[in-house]
Tab-separated table of C-alpha atoms in Angstrom:
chain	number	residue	atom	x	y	z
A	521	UNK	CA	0.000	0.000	0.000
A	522	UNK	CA	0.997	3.746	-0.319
A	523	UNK	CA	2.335	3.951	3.290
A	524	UNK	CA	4.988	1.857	2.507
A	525	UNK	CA	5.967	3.155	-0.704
A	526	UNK	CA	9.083	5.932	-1.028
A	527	UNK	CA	8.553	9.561	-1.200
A	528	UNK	CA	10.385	11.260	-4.136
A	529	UNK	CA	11.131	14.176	-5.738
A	530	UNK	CA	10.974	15.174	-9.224
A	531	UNK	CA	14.698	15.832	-9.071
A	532	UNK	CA	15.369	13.049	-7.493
A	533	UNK	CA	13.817	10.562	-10.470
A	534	UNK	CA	15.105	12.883	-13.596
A	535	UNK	CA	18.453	13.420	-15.211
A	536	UNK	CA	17.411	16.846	-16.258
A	537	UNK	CA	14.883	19.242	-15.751
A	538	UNK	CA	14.775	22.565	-17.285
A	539	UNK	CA	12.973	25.257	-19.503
A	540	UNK	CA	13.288	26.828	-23.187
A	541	UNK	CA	13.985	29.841	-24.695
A	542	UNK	CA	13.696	32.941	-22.535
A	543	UNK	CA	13.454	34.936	-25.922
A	544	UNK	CA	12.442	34.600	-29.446
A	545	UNK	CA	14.203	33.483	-31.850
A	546	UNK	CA	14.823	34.389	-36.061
A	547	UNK	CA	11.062	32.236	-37.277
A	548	UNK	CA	11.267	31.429	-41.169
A	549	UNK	CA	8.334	30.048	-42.888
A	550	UNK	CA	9.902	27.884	-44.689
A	551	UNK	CA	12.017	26.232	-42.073
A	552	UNK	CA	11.783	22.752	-40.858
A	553	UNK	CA	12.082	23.225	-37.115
A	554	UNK	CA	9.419	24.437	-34.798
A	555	UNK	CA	9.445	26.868	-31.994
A	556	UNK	CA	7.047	25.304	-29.500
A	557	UNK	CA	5.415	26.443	-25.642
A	558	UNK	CA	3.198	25.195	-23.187
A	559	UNK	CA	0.317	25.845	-24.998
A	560	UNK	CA	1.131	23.007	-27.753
A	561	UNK	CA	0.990	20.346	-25.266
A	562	UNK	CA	-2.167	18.654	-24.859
A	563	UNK	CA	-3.061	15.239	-23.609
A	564	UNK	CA	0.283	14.202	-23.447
A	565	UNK	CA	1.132	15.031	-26.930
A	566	UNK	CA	2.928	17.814	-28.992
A	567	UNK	CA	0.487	19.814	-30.681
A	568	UNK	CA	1.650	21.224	-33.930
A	569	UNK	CA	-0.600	23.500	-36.178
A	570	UNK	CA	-0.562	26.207	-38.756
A	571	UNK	CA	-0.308	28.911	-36.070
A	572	UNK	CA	2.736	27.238	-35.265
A	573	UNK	CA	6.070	29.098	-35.784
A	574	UNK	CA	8.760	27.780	-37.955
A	575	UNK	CA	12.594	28.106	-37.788
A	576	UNK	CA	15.994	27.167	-40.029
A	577	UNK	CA	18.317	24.293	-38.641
A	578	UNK	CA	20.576	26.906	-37.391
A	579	UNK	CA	18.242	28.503	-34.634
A	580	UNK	CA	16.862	24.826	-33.546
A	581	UNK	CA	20.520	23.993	-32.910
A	582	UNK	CA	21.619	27.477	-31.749
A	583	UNK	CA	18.521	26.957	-29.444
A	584	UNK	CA	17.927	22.907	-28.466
A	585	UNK	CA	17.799	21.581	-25.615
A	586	UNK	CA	18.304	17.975	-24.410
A	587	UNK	CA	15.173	16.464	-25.769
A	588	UNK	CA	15.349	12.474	-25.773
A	589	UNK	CA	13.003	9.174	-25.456
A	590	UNK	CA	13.187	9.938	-22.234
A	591	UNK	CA	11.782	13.590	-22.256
A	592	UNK	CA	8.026	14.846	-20.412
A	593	UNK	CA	7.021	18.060	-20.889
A	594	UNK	CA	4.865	20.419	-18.957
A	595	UNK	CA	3.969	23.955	-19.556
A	596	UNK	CA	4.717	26.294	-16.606
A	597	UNK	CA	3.790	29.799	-17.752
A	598	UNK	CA	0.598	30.976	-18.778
A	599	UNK	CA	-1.417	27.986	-19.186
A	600	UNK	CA	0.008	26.075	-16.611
A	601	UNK	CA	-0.135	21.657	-16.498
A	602	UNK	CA	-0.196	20.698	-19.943
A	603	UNK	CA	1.689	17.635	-20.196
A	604	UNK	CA	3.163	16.223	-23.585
A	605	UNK	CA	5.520	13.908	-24.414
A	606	UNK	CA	8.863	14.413	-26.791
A	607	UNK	CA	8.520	11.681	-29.614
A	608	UNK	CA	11.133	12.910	-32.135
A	609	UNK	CA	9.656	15.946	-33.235
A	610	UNK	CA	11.825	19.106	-35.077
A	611	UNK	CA	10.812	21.315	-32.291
A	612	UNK	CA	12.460	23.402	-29.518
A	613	UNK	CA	11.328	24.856	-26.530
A	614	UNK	CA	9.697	28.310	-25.380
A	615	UNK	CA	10.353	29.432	-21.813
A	616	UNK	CA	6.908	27.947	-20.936
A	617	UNK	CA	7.951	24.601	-21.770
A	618	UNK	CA	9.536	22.758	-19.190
A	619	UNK	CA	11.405	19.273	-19.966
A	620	UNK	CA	11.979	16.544	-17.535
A	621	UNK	CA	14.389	13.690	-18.959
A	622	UNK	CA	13.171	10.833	-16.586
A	623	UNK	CA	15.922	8.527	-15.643
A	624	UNK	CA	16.195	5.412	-17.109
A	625	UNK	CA	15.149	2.993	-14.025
A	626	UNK	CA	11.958	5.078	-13.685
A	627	UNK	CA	8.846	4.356	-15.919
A	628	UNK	CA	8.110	7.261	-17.798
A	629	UNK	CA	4.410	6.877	-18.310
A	630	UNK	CA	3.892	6.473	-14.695
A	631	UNK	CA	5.624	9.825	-14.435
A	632	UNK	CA	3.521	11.175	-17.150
A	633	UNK	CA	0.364	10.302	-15.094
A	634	UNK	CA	1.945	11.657	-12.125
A	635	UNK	CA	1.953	14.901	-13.642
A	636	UNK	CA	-1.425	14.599	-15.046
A	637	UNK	CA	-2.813	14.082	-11.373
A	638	UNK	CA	-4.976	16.337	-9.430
A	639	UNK	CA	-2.475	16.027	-6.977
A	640	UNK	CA	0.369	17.664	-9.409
A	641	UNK	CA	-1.674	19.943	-10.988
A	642	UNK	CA	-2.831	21.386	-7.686
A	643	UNK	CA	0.563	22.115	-6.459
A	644	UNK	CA	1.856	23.987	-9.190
A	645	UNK	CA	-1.368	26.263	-9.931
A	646	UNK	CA	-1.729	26.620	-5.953
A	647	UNK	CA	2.021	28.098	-5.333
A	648	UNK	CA	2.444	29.639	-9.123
A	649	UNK	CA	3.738	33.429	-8.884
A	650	UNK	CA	1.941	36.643	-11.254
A	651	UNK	CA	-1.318	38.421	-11.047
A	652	UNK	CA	-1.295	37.724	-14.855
A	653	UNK	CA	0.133	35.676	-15.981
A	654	UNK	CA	0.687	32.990	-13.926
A	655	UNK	CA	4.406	31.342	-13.350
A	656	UNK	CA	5.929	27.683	-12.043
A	657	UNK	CA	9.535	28.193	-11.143
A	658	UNK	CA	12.060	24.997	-11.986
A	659	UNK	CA	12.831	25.243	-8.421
A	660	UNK	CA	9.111	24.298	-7.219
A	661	UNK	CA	9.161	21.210	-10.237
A	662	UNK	CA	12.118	19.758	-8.628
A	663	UNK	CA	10.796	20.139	-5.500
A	664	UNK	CA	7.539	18.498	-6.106
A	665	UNK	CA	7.085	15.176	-3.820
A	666	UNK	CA	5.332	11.970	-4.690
A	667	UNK	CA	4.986	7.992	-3.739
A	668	UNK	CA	7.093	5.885	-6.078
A	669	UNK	CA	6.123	2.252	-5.904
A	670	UNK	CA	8.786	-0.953	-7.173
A	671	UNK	CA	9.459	-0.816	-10.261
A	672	UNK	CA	7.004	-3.574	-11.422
A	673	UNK	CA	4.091	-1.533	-9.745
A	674	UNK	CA	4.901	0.933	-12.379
A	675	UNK	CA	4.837	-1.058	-14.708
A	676	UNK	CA	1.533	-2.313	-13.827
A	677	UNK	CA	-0.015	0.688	-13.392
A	678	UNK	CA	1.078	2.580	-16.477
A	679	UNK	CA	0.086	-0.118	-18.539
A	680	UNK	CA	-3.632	-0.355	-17.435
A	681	UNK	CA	-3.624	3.912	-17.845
A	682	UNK	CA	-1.682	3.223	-21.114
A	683	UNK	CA	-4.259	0.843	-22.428
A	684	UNK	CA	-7.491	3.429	-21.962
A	685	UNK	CA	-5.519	6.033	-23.605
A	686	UNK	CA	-4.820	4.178	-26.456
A	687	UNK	CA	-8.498	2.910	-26.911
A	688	UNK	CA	-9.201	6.866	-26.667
A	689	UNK	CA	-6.267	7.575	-29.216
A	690	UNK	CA	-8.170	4.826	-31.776
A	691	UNK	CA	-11.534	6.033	-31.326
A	692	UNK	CA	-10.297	9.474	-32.187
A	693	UNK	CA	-8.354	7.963	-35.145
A	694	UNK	CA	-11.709	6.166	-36.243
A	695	UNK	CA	-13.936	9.403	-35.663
A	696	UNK	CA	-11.432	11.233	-37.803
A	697	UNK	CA	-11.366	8.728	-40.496
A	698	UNK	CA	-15.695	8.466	-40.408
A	699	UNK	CA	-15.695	12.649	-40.771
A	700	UNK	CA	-13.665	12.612	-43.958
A	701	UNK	CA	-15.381	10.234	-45.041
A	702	UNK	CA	-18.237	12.159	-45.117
A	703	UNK	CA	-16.437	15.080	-45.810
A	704	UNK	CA	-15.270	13.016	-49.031
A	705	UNK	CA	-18.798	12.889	-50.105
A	706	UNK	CA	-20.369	16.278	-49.377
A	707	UNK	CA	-17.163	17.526	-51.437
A	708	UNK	CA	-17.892	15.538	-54.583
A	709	UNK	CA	-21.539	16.405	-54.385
A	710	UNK	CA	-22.174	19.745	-53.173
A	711	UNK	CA	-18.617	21.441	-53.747
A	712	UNK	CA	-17.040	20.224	-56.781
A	713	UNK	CA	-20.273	18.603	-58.883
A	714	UNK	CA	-18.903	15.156	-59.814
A	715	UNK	CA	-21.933	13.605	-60.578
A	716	UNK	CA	-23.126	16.453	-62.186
A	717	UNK	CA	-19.854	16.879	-64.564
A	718	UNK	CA	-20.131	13.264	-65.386
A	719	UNK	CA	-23.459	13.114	-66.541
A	720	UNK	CA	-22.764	16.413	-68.509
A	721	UNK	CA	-20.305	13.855	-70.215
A	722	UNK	CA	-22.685	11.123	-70.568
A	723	UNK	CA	-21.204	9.194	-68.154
A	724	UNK	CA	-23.062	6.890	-65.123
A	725	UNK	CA	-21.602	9.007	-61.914
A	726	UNK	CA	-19.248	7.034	-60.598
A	727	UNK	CA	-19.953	4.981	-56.870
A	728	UNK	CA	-23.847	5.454	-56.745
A	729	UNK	CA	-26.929	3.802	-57.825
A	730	UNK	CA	-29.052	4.713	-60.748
A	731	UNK	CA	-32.110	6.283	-58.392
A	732	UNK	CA	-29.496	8.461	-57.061
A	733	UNK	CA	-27.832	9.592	-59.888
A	734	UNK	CA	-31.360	10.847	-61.684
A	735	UNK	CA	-31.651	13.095	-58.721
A	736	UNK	CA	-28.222	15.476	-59.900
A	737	UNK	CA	-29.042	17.722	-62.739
A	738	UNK	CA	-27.467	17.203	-65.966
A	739	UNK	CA	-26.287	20.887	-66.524
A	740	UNK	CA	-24.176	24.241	-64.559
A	741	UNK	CA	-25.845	27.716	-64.495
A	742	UNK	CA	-24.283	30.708	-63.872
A	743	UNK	CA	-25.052	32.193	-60.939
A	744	UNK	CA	-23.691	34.545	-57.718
A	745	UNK	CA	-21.845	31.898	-56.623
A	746	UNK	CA	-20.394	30.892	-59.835
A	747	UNK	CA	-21.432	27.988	-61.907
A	748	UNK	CA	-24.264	25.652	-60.494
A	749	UNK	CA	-25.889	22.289	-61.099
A	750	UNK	CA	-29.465	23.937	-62.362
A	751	UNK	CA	-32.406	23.847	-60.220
A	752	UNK	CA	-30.131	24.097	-57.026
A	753	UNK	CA	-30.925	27.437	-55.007
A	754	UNK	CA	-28.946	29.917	-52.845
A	755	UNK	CA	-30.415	29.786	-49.331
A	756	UNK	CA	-29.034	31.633	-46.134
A	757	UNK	CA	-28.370	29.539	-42.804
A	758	UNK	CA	-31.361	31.707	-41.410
A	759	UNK	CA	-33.590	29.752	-44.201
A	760	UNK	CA	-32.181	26.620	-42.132
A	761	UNK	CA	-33.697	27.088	-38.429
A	762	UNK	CA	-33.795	29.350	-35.771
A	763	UNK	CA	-30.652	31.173	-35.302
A	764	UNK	CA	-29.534	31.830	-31.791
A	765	UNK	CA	-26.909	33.625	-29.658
A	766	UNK	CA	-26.020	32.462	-26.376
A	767	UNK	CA	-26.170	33.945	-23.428
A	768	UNK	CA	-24.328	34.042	-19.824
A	769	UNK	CA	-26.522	33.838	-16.855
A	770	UNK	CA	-26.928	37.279	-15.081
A	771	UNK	CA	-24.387	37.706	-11.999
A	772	UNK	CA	-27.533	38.392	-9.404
A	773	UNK	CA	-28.265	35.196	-10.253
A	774	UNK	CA	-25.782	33.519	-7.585
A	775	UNK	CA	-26.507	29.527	-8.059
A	776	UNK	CA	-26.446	29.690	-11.940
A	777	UNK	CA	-24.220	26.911	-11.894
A	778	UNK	CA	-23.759	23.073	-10.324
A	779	UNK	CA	-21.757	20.310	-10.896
A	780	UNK	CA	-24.619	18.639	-12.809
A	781	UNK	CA	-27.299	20.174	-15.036
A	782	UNK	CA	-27.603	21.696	-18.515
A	783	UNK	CA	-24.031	22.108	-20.308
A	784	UNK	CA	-22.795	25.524	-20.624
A	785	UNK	CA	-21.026	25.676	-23.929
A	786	UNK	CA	-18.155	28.087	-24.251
A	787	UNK	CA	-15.507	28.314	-27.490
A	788	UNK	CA	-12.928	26.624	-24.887
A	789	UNK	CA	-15.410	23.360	-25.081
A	790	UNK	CA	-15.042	23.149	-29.029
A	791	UNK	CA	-12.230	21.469	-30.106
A	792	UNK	CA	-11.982	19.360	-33.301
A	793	UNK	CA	-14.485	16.702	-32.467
A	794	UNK	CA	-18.163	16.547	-34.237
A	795	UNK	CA	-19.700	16.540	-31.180
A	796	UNK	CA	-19.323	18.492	-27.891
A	797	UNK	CA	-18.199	15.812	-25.444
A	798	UNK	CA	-18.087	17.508	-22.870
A	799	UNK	CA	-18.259	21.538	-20.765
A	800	UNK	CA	-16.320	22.596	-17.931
A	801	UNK	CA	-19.504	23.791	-16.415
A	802	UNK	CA	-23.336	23.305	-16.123
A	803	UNK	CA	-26.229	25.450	-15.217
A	804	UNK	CA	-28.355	24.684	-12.375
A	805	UNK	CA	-32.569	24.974	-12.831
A	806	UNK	CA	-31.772	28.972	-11.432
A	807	UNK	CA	-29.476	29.305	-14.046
A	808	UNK	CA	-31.277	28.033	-16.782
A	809	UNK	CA	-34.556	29.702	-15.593
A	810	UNK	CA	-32.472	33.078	-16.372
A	811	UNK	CA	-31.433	32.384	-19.947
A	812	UNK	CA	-34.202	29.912	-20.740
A	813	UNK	CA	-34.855	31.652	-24.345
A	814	UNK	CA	-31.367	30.828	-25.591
A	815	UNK	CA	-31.860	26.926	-24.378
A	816	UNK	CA	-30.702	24.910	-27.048
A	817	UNK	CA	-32.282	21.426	-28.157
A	818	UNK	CA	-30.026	18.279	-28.788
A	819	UNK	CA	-28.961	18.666	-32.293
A	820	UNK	CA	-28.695	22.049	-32.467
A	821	UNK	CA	-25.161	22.999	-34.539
A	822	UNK	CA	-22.874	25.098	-32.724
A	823	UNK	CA	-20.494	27.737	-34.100
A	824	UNK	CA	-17.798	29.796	-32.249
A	825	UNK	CA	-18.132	33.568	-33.679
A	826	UNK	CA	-15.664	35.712	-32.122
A	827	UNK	CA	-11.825	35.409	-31.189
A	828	UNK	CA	-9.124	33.363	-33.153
A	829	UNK	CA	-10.995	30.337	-32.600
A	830	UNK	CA	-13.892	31.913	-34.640
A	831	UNK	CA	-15.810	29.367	-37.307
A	832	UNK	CA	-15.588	26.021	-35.043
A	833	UNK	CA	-18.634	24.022	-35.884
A	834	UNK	CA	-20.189	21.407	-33.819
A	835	UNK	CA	-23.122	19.348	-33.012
A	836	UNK	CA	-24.645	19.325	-29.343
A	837	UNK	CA	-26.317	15.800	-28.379
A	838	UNK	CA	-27.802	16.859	-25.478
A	839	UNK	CA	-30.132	19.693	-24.676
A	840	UNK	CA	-27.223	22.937	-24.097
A	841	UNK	CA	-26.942	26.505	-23.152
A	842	UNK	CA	-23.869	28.613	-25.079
A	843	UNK	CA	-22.490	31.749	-24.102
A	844	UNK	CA	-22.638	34.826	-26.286
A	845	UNK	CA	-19.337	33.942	-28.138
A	846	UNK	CA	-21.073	31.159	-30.068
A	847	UNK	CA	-24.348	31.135	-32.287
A	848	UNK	CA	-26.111	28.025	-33.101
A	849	UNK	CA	-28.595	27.216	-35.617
A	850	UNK	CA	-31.606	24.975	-34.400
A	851	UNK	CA	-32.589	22.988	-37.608
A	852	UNK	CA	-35.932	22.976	-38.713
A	853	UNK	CA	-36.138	19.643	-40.357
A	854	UNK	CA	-33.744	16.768	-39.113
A	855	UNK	CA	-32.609	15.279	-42.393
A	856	UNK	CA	-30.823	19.083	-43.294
A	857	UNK	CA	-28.805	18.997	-40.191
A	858	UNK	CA	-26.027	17.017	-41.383
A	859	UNK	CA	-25.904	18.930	-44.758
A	860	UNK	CA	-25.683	21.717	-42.944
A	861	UNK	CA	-22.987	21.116	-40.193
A	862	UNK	CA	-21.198	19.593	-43.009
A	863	UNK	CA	-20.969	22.561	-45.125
A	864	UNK	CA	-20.261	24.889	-41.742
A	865	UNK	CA	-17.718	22.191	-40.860
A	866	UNK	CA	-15.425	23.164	-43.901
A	867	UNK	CA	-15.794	26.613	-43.964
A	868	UNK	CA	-13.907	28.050	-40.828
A	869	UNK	CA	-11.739	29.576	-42.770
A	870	UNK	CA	-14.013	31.870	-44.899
A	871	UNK	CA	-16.117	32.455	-41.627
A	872	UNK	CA	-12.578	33.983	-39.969
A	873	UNK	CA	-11.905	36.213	-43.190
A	874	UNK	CA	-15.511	37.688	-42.605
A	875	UNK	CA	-15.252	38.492	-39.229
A	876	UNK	CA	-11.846	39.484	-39.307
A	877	UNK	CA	-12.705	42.520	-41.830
A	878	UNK	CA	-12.401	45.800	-40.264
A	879	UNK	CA	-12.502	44.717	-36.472
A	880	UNK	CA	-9.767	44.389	-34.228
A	881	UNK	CA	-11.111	41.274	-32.674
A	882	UNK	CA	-12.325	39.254	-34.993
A	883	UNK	CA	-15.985	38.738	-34.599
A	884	UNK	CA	-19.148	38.032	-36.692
A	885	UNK	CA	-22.748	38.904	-35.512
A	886	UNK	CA	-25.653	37.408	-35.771
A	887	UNK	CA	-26.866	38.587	-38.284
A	888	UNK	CA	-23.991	38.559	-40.606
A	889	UNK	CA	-24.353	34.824	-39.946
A	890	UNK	CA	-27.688	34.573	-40.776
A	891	UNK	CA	-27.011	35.459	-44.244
A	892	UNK	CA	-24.421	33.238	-44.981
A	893	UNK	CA	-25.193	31.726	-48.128
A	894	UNK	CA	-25.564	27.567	-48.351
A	895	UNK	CA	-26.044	26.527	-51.988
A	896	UNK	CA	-29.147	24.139	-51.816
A	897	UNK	CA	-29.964	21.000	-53.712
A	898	UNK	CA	-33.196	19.226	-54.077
A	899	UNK	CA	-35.415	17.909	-50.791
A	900	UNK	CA	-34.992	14.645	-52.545
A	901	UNK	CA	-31.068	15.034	-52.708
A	902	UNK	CA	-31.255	16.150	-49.528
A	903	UNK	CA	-32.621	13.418	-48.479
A	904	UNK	CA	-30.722	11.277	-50.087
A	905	UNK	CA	-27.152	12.838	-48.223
A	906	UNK	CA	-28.836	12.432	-45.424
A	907	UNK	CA	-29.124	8.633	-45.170
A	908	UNK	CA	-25.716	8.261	-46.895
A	909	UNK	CA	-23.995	9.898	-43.843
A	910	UNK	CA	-25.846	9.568	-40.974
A	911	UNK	CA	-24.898	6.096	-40.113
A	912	UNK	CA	-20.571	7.518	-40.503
A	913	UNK	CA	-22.169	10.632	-38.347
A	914	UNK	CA	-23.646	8.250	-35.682
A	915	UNK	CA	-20.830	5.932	-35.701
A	916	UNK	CA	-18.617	8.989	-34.422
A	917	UNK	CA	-21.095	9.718	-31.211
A	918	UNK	CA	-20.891	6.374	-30.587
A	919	UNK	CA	-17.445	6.468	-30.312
A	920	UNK	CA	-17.259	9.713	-28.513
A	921	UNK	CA	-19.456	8.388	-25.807
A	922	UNK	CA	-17.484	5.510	-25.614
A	923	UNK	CA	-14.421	7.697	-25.033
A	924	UNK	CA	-16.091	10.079	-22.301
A	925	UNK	CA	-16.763	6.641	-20.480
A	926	UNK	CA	-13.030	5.627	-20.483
A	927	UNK	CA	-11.938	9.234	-19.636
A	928	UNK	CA	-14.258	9.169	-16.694
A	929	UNK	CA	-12.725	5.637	-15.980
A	930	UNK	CA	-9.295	6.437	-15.920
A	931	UNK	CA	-9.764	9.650	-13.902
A	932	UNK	CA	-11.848	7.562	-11.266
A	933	UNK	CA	-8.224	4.793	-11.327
A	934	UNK	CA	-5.657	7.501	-11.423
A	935	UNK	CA	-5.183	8.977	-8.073
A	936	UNK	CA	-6.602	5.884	-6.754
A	937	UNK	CA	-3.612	3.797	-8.596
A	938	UNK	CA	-0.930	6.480	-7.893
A	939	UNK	CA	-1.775	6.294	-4.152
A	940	UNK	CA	-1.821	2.175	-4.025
A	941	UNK	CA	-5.809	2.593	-2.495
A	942	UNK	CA	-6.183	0.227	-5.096
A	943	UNK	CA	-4.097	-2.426	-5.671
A	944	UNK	CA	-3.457	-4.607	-9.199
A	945	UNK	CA	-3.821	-8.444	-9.572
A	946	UNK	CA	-0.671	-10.209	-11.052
A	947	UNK	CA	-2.587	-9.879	-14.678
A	948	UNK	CA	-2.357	-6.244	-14.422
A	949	UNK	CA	-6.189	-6.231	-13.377
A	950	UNK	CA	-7.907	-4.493	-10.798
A	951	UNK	CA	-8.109	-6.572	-7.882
């Protein structure tokens, strides 16, 4: 049990533990190397986007530090906890990225979950420094105390943590694989015409049945949007459902929230999933009571409109509340919601240009959204989409529910397995 296990520092169980760049150094588009801080970890992984800055080989190795197998990392100014882990990548570190090379007779993922405890990630937002932003010194990371079982108890428990984390990692793979797919389709249908342009050539269109393909015109029109398959019509989302901007309960109202209720959806909720999994917070019967006219119903397609996360699309299963950063379209007839969230889905980008014109802080109202245009096919067609991706759609909530089950189960085993209150079998199992 945990009395008799060890107590360690961090210090004590790494090689190395340090911090980047206090600086910036010379970025270059073109380079191969990026320049990376706390805020690309996530979920023990290093997050690398297009917001990412690049750099030549000569500031990554004017700049590197010791980065190995071995390596954790965990940001320590600003956004303080993330936790990644080094696998290789061309990247070196900010001065918000701290690495800790773990020492070789130490199991690394068992360190990894060590830091990803309550326990850790307590301590270091409880004594970090700044009004601001906030700060973890080195000094307090290598002073940070823990219980270290034997080495095979490490062992044991990493690899039951380990094993939920990689049936999350698969799901995600899966969900990301089922999206394109249908991404794939709405692309060759309702973006670049396919089985329009192939009938125009007197060809069958290519992967569907005959009752489907009678259902695409056999011509393009010109139009405000360009050339069109004929008969298709230029709607606005508005033309889609009730459009509606979210709201934050009044302050007077002083029990708005609880730790169970109706999900309050904020842009920090969205990430790149189809469906929100989960919210930080929830609004009591008081809270929804006060905003009650913005209430969402399950279904309802969600879409952040302000900030640099501005254009994020996604579905809520459940019944919601969103704040006023995000509107949300409440679809009128259930077979256009996937058409819908689809075409939303791919068009972040042009949503951002909109809303970045002539404003500081890039923002689009409600009712520039409204007017968005959606180029429209047939009810039939519609239709049609409709039962082509909803089963690829539905697969991916499946899957998402699956995974906020295992999260929930390996948050319940963590602190419980990290303090030996719970003790494995000799298959690993939970005795």
């Amino acid at each position: 049990m945990s009395c008799n296990w060890p107590v360690v520092t961090l210090a004590e169980i790494t090689s190395r533990i340090g911090d980047g760049l206090h600086g910036t150094p010379k970025y270059d588009d073109n380079g191969d190397y990026y320049f990376i801080n706390g805020n690309n970890l996530s979920n023990g992984k290093i997050v690398i986007n297009e917001k990412t800055k690049r750099t030549d080989e000569s500031q990554y190795l004017k700049h590197k530090k010791d980065l190995n197998e071995r390596t954790l990392l965990v940001s320590i100014n600003g956004t303080l906890g993330n936790i990644g882990t080094y696998q290789g990548e061309k990247v070196f570190l900010g001065k918000s990225a701290c690495y800790l090379n773990v020492l070789p007779s130490v199991n690394k993922d068992y360190v990894m979950y060590v830091l990803t405890s309550k326990h850790f990630q307590d301590y270091i937002h409880n004594l970090a420094t700044g009004s601001t932003i906030k700060n973890v010194g080195l000094k307090l990371i290598r002073e940070y105390e823990f219980q270290l079982p034997d080495t095979e108890t490490q062992d044991e428990v990493a690899n039951v943590l380990v094993s939920i984390d990689s049936k999350i990692t698969v799901n995600q793979q899966i969900n990301k694989n089922l999206e394109e797919m249908a991404q794939a389709l709405f692309k060759s249908w309702f973006v670049d015409f396919d089985p329009v342009k192939a009938k125009m050539n007197g060809e069958q269109p290519e992967g569907m049945d005959v009752a489907t393909a009678s259902l695409f015109p056999e011509k393009l029109v010109e139009s405000e949007l360009g050339l069109i398959p004929e008969g298709w019509d230029i709607n606005y989302i508005k033309d889609f459902g009730k459009v509606v901007t979210g709201k934050t309960p009044p302050k007077k109202v002083e029990d708005a929230y609880a730790e169970e209720g109706v999900p309050f959806v904020t842009p920090s909720d969205i990430d790149s999933d189809v469906f929100v999994s989960e919210t930080k917070r929830f609004l009591s019967e008081s809270g929804v009571e006060a905003v009650k006219k913005n209430l969402l119903p399950a279904g309802s397609i969600c879409v952040t409109c302000i900030g640099s996360q501005m254009g994020k699309a996604v579905i809520s299963p459940s019944e919601a509340i969103s704040n006023q950063q995000i509107n949300s379209v409440v679809v009128a007839k259930d077979y256009e919601r996937n058409f819908l969230f689809l075409n939303l889905r791919r068009r972040r980008e042009e949503i951002f240009l909109i809303g970045s014109s002539g404003s500081t802080m890039p923002i689009i109202n409600k009712s520039t959204f409204e007017k968005l245009a959606v180029l429209t096919p047939s009810e039939e067609l519609m239709h049609s989409f409709d039962r082509a991706v909803s089963s690829l759609l539905s697969k991916i909530h499946q899957n998402a529910i699956e995974n906020q089950t295992l999260s929930s189960l390996r948050d319940t085993l963590l602190p419980k397995l990290l303090s030996g209150e719970i003790e494995l079998d000799t298959q690993g199992e939970v005795a």
